[in-house]
CSV table of C-alpha atoms in Angstrom, one decimal:
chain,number,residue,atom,x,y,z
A,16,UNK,CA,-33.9,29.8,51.0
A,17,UNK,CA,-30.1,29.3,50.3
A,18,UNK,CA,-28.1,27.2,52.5
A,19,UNK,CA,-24.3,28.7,52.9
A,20,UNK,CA,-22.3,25.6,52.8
A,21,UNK,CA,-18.9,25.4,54.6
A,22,UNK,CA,-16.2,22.7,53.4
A,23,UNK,CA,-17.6,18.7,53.3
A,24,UNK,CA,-21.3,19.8,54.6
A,25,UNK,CA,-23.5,17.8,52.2
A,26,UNK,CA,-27.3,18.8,51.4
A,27,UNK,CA,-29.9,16.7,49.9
A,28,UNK,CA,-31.4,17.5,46.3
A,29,UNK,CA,-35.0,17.4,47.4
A,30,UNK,CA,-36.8,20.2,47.0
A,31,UNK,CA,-38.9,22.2,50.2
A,32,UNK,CA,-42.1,20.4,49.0
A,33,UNK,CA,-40.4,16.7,48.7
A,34,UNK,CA,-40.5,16.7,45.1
A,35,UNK,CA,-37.0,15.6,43.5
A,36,UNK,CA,-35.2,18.3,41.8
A,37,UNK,CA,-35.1,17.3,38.1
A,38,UNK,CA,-32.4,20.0,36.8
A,39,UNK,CA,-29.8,22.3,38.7
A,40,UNK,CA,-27.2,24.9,37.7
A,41,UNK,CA,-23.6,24.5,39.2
A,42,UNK,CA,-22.5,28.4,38.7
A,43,UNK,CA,-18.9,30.1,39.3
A,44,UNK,CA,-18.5,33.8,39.7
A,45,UNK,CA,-15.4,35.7,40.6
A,46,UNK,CA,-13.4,39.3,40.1
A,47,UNK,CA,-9.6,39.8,40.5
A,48,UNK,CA,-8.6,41.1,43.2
A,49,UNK,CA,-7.2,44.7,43.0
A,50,UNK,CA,-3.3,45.4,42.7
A,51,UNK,CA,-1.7,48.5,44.0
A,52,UNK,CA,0.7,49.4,41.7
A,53,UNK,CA,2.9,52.7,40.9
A,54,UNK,CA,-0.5,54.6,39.4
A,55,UNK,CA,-3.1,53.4,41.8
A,56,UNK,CA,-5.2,50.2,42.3
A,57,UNK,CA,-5.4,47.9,39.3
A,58,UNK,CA,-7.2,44.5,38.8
A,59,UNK,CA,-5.5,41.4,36.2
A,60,UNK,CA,-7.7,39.7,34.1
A,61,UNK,CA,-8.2,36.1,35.9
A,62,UNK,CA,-9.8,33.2,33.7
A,63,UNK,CA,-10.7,30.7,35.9
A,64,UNK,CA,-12.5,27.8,34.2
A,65,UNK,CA,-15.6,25.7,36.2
A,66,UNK,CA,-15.6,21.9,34.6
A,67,UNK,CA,-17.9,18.4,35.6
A,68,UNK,CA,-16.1,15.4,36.1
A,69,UNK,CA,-18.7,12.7,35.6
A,70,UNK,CA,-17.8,9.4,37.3
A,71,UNK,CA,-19.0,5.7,37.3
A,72,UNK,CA,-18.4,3.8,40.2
A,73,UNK,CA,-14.7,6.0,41.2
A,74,UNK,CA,-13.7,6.0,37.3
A,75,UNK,CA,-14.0,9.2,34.9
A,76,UNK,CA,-15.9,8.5,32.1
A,77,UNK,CA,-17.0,12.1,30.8
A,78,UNK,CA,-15.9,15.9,31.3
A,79,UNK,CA,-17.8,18.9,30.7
A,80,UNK,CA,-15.3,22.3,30.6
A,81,UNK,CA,-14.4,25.0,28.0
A,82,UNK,CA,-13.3,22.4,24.7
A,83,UNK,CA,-15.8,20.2,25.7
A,84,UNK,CA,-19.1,21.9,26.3
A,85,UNK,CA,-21.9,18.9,26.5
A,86,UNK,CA,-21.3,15.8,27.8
A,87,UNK,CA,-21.6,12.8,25.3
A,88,UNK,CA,-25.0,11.8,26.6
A,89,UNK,CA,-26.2,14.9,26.7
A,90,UNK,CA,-26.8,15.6,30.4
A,91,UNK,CA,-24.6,18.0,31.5
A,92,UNK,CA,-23.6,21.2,29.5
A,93,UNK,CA,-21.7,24.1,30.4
A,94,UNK,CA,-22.5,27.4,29.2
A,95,UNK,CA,-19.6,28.8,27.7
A,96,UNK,CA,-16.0,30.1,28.8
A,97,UNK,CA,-15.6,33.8,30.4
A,98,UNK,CA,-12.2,34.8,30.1
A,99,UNK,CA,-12.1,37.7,32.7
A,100,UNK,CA,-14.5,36.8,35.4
A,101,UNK,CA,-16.8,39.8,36.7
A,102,UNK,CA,-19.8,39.0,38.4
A,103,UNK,CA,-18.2,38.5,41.8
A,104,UNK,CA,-21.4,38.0,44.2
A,105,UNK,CA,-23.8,38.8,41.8
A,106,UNK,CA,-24.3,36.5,38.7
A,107,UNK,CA,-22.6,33.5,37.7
A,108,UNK,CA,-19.6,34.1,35.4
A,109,UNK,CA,-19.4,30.6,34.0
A,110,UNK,CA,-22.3,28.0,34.6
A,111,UNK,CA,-22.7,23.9,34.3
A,112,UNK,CA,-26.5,22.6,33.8
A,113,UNK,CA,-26.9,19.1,35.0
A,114,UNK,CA,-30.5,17.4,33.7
A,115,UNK,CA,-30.3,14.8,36.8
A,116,UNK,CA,-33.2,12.7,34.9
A,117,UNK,CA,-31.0,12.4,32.1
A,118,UNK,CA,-27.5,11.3,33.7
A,119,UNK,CA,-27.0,7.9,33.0
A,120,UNK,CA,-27.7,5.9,35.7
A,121,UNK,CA,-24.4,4.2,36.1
A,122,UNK,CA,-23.0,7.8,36.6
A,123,UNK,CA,-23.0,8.4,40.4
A,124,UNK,CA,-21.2,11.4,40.8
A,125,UNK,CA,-19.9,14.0,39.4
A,126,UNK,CA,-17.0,16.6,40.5
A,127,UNK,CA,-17.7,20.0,40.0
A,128,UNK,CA,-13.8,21.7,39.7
A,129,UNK,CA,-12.5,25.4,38.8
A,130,UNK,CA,-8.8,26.4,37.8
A,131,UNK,CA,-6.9,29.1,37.3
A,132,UNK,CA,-6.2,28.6,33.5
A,133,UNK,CA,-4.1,31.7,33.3
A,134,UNK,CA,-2.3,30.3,36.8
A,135,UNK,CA,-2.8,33.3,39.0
A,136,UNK,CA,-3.9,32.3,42.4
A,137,UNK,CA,-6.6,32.6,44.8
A,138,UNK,CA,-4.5,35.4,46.9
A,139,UNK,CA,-6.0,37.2,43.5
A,140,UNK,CA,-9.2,36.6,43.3
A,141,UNK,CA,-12.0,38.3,45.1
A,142,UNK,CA,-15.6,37.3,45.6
A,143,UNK,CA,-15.4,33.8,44.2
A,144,UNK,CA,-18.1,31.7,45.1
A,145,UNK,CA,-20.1,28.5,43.5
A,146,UNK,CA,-23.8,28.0,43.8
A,147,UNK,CA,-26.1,25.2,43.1
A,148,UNK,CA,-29.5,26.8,41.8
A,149,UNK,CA,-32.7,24.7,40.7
A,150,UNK,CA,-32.9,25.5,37.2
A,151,UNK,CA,-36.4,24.8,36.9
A,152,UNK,CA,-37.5,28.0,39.2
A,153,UNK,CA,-33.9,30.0,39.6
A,154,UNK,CA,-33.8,29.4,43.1
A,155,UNK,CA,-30.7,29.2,44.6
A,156,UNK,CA,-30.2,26.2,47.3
A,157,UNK,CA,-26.6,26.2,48.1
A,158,UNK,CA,-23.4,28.6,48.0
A,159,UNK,CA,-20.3,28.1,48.6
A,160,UNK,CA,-17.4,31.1,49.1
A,161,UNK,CA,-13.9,29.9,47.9
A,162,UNK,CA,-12.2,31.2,50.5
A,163,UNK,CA,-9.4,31.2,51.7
A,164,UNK,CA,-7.2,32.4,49.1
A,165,UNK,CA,-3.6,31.3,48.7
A,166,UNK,CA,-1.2,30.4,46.9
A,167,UNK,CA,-3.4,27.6,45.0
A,168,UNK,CA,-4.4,27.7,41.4
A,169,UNK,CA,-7.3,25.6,41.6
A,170,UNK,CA,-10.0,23.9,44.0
A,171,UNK,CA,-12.5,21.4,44.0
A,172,UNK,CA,-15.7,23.0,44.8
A,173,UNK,CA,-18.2,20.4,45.0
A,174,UNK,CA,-19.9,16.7,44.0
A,175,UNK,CA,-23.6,16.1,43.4
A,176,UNK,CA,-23.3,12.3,44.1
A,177,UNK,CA,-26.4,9.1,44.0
A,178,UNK,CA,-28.0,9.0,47.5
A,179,UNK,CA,-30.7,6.0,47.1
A,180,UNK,CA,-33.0,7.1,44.3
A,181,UNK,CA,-31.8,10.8,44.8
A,182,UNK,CA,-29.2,13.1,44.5
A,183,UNK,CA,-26.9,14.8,47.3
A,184,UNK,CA,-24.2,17.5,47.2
A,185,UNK,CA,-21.7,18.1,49.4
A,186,UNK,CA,-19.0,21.2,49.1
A,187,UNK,CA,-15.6,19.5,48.9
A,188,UNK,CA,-14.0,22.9,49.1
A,189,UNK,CA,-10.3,21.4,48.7
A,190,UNK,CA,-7.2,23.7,47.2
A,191,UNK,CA,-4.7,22.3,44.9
A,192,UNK,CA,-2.6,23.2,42.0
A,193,UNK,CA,-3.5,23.1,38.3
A,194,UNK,CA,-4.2,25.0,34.8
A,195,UNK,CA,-6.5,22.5,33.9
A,196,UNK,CA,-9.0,19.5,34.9
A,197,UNK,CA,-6.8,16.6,34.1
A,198,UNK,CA,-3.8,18.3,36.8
A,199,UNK,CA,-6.4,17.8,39.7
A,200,UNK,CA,-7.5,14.5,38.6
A,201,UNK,CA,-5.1,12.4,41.4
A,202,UNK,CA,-7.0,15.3,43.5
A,203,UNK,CA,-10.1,14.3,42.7
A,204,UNK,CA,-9.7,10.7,44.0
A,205,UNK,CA,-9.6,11.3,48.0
A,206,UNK,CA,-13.5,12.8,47.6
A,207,UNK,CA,-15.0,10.0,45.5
């Protein structure tokens, strides 16, 4: 069953039987919105870019995004940069894999982040969303819709944060401006 998150509601990790999940998928999927223009409705190619930002106690130590695809311990991988989006509210267009047995354990959270690398807005995108699926069974848990539009080029979506001997995630769901991860890092620092 899939929990529709609005902005800051947190969900535990655990799964339905009380088993801790051991492995979830952070996914991003999105479509430009169509343009009228002189000859009709036309979309623009949007590249927006999902990256991890893995912190120890409120200071980054790691990054997963499009140059840096595995973090340096291994834990956290993304799978790849889609230039033009596409999926919308199917599939995910561009996907980060977090093995939460393997992050270190003086990582306690990590910020999930997406930007518009080619610095159209949100007003242009359509049917963006991030989900957090157990990658064990494909089940998705949690979705988030970035809604909202606007004239920002970049939000952060979400944190999978160190609750006890768990894991909890909570949709952050906050605009701001920015081509890449290191522009939202002073962002970032209200929703460690």
């Amino acid at each position: 069953m899939t929990v529709n998150l609005s902005k800051g509601q947190a969900i535990s990790l655990q799964k339905s039987d009380g088993g801790t999940l051991t492995s979830v998928r952070m996914g991003l999927g999105w479509q430009a919105a169509p343009r009228r223009g002189l000859f009709g409705k036309r979309s623009k190619e949007i590249d927006l870019d999902a990256s991890a930002v893995l912190f120890a106690d409120k200071q980054p130590v790691d990054v997963v995004f499009f140059r840096h695809l595995v973090s340096d311990d291994g834990s956290v991988k993304h799978t790849g940069d889609n230039l033009v989006g596409g999926a919308g509210q199917g599939g995910d267009d561009e996907a980060i894999v977090v093995d939460l047995q393997r992050v270190p354990v003086h990582i306690d959270q990590i910020v999930f982040t997406v930007n518009s690398f080619t610095g159209q807005t949100f007003a242009e995108v359509e049917n963006a969303f991030c989900r957090l699926v157990d990658e064990t069974n494909g089940q998705e848990l949690a979705r988030y819709t970035l809604t909202g539009g606007g004239q920002y080029t970049a939000q952060i979506m979400a944190k999978v944060h160190r609750l006890g001997s768990g894991w909890q995630m909570t949709a952050v769901g906050s605009p701001a401006n920015g081509r890449t991860f290191q522009d939202l890092m002073p962002a970032l620092v209200p929703h460690l």
